mmCIF file of C-alpha atoms in Angstrom:
data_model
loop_
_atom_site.group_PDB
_atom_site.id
_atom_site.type_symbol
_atom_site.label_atom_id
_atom_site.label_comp_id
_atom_site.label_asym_id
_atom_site.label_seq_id
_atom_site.Cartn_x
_atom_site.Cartn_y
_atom_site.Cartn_z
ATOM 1 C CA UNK A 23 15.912 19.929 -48.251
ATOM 2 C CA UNK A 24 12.535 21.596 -48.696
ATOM 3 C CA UNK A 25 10.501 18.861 -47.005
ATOM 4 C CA UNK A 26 13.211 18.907 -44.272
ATOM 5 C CA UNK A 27 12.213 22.154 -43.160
ATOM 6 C CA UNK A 28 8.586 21.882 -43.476
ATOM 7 C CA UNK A 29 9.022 18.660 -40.960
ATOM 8 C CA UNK A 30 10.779 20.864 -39.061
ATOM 9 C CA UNK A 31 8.462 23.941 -38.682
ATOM 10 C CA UNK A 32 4.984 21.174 -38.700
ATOM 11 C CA UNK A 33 7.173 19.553 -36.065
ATOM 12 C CA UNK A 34 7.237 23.254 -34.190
ATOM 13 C CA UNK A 35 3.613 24.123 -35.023
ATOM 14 C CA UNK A 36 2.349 20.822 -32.988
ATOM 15 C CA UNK A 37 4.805 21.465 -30.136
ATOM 16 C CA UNK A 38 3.413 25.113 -29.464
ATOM 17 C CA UNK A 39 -0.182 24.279 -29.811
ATOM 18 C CA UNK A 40 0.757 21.073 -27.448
ATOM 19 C CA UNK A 41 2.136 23.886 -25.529
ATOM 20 C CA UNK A 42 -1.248 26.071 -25.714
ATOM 21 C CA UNK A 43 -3.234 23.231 -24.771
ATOM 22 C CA UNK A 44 -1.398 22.172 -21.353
ATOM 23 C CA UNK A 45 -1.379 26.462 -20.737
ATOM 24 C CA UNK A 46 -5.267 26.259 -20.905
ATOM 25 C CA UNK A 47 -5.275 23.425 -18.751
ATOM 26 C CA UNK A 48 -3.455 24.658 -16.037
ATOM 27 C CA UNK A 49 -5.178 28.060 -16.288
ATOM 28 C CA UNK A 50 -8.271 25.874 -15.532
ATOM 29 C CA UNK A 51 -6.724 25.301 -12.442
ATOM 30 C CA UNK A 52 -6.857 29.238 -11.447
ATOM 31 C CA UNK A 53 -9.927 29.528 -8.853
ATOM 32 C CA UNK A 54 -10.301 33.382 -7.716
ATOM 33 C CA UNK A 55 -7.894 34.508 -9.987
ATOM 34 C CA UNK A 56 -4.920 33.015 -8.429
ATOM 35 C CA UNK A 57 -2.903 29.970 -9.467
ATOM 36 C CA UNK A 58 -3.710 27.187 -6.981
ATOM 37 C CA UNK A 59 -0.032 26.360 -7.586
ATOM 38 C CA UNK A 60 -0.733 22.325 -8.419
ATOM 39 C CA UNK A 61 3.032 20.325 -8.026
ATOM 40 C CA UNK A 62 5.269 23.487 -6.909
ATOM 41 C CA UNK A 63 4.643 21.937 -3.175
ATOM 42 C CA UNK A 64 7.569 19.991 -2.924
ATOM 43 C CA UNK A 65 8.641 19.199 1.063
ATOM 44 C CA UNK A 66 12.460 18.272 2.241
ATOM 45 C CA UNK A 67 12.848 15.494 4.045
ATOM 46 C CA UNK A 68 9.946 16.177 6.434
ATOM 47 C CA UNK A 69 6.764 15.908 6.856
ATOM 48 C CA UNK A 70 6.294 19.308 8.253
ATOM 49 C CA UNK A 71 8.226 20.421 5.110
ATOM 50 C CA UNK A 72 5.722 19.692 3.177
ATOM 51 C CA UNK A 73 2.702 20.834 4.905
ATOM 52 C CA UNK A 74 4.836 23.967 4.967
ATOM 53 C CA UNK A 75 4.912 24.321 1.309
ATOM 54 C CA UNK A 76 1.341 23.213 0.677
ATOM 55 C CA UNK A 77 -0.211 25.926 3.384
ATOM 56 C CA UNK A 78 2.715 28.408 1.637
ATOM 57 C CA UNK A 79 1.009 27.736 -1.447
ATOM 58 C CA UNK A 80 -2.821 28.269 -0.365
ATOM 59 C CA UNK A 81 -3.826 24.726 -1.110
ATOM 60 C CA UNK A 82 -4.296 24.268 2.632
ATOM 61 C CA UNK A 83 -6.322 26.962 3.319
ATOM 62 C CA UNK A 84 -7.491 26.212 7.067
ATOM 63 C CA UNK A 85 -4.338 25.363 9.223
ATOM 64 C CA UNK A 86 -6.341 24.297 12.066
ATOM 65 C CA UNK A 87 -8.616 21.978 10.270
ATOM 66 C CA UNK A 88 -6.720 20.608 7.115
ATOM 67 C CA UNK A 89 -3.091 21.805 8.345
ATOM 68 C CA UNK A 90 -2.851 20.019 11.854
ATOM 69 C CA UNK A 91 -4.355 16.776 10.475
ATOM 70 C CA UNK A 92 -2.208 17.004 7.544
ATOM 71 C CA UNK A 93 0.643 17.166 10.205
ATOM 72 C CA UNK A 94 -0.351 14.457 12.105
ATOM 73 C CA UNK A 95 -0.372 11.958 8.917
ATOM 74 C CA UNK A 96 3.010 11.168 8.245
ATOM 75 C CA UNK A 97 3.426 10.548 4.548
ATOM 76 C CA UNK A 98 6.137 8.269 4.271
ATOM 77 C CA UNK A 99 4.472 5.684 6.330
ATOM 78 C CA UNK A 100 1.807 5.613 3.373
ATOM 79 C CA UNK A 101 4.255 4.955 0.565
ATOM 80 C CA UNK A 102 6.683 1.674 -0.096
ATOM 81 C CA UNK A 103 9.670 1.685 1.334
ATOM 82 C CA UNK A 104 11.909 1.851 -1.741
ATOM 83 C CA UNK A 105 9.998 4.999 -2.473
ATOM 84 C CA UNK A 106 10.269 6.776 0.593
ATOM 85 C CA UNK A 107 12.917 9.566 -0.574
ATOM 86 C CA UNK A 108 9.649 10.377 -2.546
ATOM 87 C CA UNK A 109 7.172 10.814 0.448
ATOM 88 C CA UNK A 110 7.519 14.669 0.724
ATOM 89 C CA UNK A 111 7.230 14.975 -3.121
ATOM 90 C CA UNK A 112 4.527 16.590 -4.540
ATOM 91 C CA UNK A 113 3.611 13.915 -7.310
ATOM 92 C CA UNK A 114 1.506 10.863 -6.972
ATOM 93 C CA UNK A 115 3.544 7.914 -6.323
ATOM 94 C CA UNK A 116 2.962 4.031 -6.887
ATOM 95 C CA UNK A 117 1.637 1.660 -4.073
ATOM 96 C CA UNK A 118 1.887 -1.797 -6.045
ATOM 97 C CA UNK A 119 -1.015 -3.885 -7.318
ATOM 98 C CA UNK A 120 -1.328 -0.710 -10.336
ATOM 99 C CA UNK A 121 -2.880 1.867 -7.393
ATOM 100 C CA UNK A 122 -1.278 5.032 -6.442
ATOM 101 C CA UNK A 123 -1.072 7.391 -3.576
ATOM 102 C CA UNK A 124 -2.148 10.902 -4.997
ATOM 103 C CA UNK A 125 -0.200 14.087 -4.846
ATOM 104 C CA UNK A 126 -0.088 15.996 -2.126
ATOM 105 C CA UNK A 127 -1.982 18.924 -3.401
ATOM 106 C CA UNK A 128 -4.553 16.856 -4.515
ATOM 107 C CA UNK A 129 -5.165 15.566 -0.898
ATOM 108 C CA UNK A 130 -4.853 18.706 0.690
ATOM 109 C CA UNK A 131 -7.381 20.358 -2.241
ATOM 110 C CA UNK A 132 -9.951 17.618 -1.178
ATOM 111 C CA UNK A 133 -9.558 17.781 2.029
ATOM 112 C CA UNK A 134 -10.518 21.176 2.236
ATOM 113 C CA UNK A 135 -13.816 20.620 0.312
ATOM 114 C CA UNK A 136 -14.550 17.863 2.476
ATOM 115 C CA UNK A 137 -14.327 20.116 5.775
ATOM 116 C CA UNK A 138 -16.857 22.676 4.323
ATOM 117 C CA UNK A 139 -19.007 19.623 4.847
ATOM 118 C CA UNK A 140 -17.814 18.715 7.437
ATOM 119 C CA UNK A 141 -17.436 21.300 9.941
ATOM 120 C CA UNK A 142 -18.515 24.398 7.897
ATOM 121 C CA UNK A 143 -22.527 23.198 8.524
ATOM 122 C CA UNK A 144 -23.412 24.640 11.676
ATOM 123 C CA UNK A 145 -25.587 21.433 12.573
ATOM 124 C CA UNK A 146 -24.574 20.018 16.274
ATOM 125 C CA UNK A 147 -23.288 16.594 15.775
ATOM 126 C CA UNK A 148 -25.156 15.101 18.501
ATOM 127 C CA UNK A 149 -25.342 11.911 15.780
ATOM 128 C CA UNK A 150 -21.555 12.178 15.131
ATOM 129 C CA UNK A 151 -20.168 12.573 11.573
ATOM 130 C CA UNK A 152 -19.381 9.433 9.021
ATOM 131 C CA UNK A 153 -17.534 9.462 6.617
ATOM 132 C CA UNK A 154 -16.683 6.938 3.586
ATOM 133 C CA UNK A 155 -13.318 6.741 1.461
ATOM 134 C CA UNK A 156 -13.597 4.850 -1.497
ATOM 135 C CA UNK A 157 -10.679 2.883 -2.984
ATOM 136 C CA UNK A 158 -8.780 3.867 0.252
ATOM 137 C CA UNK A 159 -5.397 2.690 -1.094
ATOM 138 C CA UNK A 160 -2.917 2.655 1.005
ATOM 139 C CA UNK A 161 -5.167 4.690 3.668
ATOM 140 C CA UNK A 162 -3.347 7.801 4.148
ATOM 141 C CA UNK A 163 -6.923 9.756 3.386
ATOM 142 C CA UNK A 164 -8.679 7.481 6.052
ATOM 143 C CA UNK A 165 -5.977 8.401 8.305
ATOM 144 C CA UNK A 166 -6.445 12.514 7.607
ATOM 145 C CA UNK A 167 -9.950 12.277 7.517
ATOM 146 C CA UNK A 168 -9.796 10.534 11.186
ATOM 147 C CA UNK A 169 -7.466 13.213 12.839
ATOM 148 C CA UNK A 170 -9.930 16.329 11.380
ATOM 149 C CA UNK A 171 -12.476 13.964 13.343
ATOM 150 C CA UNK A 172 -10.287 13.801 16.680
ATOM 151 C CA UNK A 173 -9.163 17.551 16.592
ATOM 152 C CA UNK A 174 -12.967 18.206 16.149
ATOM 153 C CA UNK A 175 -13.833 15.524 18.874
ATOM 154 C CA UNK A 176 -11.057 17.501 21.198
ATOM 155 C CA UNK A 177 -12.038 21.207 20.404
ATOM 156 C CA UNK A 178 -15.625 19.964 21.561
ATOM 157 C CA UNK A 179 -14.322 18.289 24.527
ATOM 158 C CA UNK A 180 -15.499 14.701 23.470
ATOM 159 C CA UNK A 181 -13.603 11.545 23.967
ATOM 160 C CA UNK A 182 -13.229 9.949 20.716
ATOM 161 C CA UNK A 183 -11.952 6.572 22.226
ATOM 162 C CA UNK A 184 -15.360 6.009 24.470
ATOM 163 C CA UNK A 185 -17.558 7.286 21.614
ATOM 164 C CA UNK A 186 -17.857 5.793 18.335
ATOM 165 C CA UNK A 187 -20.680 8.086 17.085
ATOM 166 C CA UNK A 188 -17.825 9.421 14.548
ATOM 167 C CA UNK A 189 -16.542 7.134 11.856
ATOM 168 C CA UNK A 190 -14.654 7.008 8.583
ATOM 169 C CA UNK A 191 -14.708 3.860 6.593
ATOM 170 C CA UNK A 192 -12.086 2.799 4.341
ATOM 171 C CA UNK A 193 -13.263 0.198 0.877
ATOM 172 C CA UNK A 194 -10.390 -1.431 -0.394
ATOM 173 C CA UNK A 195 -11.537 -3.991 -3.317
ATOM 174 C CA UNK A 196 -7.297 -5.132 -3.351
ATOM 175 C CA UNK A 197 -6.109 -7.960 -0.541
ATOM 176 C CA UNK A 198 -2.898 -6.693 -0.485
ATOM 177 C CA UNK A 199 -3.610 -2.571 -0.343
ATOM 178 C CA UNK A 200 -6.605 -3.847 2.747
ATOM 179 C CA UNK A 201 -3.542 -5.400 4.899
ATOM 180 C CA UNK A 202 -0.713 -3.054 3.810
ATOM 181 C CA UNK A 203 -3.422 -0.079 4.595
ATOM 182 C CA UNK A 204 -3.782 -1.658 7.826
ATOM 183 C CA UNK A 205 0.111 -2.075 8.346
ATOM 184 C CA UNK A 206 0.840 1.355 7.483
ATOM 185 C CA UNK A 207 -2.027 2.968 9.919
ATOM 186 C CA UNK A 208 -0.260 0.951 12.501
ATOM 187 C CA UNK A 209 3.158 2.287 12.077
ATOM 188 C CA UNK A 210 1.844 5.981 11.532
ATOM 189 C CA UNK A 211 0.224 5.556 15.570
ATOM 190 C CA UNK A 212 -3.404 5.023 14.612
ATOM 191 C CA UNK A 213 -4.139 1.975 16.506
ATOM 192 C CA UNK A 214 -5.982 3.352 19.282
ATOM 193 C CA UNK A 215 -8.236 4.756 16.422
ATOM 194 C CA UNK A 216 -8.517 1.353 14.316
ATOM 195 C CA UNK A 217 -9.361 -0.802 18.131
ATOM 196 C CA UNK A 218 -11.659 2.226 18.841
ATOM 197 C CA UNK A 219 -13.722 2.072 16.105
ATOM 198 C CA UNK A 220 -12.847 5.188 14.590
ATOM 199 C CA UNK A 221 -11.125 3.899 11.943
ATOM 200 C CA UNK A 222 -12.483 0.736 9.873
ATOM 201 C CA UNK A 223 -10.617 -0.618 6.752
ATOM 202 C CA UNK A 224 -13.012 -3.195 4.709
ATOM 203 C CA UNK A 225 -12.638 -5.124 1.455
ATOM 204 C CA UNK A 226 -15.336 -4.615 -0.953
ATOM 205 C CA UNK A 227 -16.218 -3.083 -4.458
ATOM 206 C CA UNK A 228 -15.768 0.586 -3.301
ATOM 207 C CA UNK A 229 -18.420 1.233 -6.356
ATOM 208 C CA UNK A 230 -21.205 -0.416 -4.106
ATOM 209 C CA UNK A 231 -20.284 1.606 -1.020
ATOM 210 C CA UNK A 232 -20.542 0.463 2.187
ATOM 211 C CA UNK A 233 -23.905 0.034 3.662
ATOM 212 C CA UNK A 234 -23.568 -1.297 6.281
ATOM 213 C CA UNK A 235 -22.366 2.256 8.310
ATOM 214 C CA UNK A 236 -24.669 4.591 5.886
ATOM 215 C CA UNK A 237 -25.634 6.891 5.258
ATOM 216 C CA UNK A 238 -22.127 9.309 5.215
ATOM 217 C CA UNK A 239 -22.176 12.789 6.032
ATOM 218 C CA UNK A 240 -18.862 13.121 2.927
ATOM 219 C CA UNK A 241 -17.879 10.177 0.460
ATOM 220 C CA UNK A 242 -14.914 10.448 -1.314
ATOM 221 C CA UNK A 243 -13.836 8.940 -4.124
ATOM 222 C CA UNK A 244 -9.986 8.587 -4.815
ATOM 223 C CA UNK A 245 -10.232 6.883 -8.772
ATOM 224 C CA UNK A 246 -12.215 7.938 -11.419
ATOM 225 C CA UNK A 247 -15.688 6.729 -12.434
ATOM 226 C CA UNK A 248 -17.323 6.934 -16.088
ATOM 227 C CA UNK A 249 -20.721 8.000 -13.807
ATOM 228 C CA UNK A 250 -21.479 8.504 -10.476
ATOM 229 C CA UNK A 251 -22.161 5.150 -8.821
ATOM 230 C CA UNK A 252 -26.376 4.784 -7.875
ATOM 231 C CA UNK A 253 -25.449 3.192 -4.940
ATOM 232 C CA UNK A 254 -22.865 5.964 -3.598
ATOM 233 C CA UNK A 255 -25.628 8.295 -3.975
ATOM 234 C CA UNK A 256 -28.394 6.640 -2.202
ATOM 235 C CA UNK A 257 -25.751 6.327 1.029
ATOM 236 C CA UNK A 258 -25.167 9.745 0.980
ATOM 237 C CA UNK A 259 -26.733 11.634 3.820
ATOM 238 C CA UNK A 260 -29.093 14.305 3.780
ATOM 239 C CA UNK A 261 -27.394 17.089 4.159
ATOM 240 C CA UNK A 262 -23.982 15.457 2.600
ATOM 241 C CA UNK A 263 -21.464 15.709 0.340
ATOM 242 C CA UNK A 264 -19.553 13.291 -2.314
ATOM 243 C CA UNK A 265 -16.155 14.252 -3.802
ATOM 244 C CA UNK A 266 -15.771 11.879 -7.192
ATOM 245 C CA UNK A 267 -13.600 12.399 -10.002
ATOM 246 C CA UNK A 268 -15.874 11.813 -12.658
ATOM 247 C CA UNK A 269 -14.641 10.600 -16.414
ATOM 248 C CA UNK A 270 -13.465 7.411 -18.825
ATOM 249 C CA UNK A 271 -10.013 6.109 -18.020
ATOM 250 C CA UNK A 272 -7.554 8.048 -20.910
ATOM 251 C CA UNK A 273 -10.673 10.509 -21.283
ATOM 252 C CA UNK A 274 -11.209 14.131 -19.715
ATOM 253 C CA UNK A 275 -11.997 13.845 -15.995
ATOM 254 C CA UNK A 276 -13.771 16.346 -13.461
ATOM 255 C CA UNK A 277 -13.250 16.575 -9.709
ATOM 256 C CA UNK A 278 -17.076 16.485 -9.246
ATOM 257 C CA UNK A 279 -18.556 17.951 -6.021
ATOM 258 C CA UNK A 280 -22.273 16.614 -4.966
ATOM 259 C CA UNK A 281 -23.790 18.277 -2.326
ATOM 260 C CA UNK A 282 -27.308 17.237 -1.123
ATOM 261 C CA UNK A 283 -29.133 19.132 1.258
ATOM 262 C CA UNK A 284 -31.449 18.241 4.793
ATOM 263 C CA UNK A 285 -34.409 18.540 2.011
ATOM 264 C CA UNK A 286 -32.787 15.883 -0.280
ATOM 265 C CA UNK A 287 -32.462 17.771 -3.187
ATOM 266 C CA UNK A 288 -28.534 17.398 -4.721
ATOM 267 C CA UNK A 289 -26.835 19.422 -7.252
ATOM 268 C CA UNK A 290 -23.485 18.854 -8.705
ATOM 269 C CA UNK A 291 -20.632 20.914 -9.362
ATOM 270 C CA UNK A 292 -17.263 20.497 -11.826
ATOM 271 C CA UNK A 293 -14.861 21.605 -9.609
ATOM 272 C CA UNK A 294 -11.753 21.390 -11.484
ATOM 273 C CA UNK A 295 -9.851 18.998 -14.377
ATOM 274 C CA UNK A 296 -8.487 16.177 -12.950
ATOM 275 C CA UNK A 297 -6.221 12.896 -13.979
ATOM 276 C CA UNK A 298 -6.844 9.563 -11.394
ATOM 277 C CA UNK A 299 -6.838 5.950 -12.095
ATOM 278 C CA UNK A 300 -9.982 4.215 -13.402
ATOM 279 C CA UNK A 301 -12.676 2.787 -10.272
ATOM 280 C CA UNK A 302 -12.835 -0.388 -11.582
ATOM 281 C CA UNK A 303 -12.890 -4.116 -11.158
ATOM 282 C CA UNK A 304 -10.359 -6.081 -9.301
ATOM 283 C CA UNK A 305 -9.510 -8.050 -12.276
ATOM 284 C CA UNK A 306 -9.498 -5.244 -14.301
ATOM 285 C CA UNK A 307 -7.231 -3.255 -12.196
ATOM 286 C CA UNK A 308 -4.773 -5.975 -11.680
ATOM 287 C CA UNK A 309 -4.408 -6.402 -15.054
ATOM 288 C CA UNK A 310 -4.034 -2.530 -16.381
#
């Protein structure tokens, strides 16, 4: 009877300080003293719905920049079809071959960060703007990243379709995530911007980059590496920007924000706790 009850109250002991430690852990999350409000972003059965909820919620922040392209990247094209009642969810949902599309808030928190690059600058994009996504998934970043690009392209009166100064590259190290990534761009209306140029999906170890359209004005990184890759950094542009969780698969992770400057000098910041999938080998990933 007495060793019952101490299994009971140990067994109450390790839930509350189980308790403390996901409380700490969220509070991490607080940036100026406000809750960012991380997976309360749920939509309906719209896309609209859940840009709603996410620009409610101050995780889109700019609803010109972030919030239009958001809106003009359909989610549910960008998941599997048996999981589409899940498209407006905010929760990161499986894409087969052991990837995942992330959640919602995590895009739209990323996004932001990568328009202060992008458009926050000041410089006057007479060279255009590239940009590289690494393990591009199922391409639903690529696609988000090429709208900001278009709505920018439009503001300034440019033609995107005659001019492909502007770019955003999508690595893909999975057969099957390259094509379906390719499918689902296609059903979502972003042909024009795939035949353009605009938008180029291309098979390769994401943790070598792409060199062959460097350097990038923003790289992001949607898995998590145990260090920053050499070779992302030396195709990052000067001034530029990397976004790259940063941390051992089943370890602590940080959204990591690199910023390097028109001198070349870089300096890194943890921008928040994070939890992705490992950047990693094909064969490693296809067996996890």
């Amino acid at each position: 009877f007495l060793s019952f009850f101490l299994s009971f109250f140990s067994s109450l002991r390790d839930k509350k300080s189980s308790f403390v430690t996901r409380s700490l852990l969220f509070r991490k999350r607080e940036r100026d003293g406000e809750e960012e409000m991380s997976w309360r972003s749920h939509g309906t059965t719209t896309n609209d719905s859940l840009i709603d909820a996410l620009e409610a919620n101050r995780l889109i922040k700019t609803h010109e920049r972030v919030g239009k392209a958001m809106r003009r990247v359909d989610r549910k094209w960008y998941v599997l079809e048996t999981d589409e009642e899940e498209a407006y969810r905010d929760h990161p949902v499986g894409i087969g071959s052991n990837a995942t599309i992330s959640a919602p808030h995590m895009h739209a928190m990323c996004l932001e960060l990568a328009r202060e690059r992008l458009f926050d600058g000041g410089d006057d994009d007479t060279e255009g703007k590239r940009v590289l996504d690494v393990g591009s998934g199922s391409g639903y970043l690529v696609a988000c990243f090429a709208e900001m690009l278009a709505l920018d392209a439009k503001k300034k009166k440019k033609n995107n379709n005659n001019n492909n100064n502007n770019k955003v590259v999508g690595i893909e190290h999975i057969d099957s995530l390259v094509n379906q990534s390719m499918e689902n761009l296609k059903n979502d209306g972003k042909t024009e911007m795939m035949k353009s140029g605009l938008i180029t999906i291309t098979k390769g170890d994401g943790r070598l980059g792409c060199e062959k359209f460097a350097p990038y004005a923003l790289i992001h990184v949607g898995a998590a590496a145990p260090e920053v890759p050499p070779a992302l950094l030396s195709q990052l542009a000067s001034p530029g920007r990397m976004i790259i969780p940063v941390g051992g698969e089943y370890e602590s992770q940080s959204l990591m924000v690199i910023d390097r400057n028109e001198d070349g000098e870089t300096t890194y910041k943890d921008e928040m706790g994070v939890v992705y999938v490992p950047l990693t080998s094909e064969k490693h990933q296809l067996e996890r």
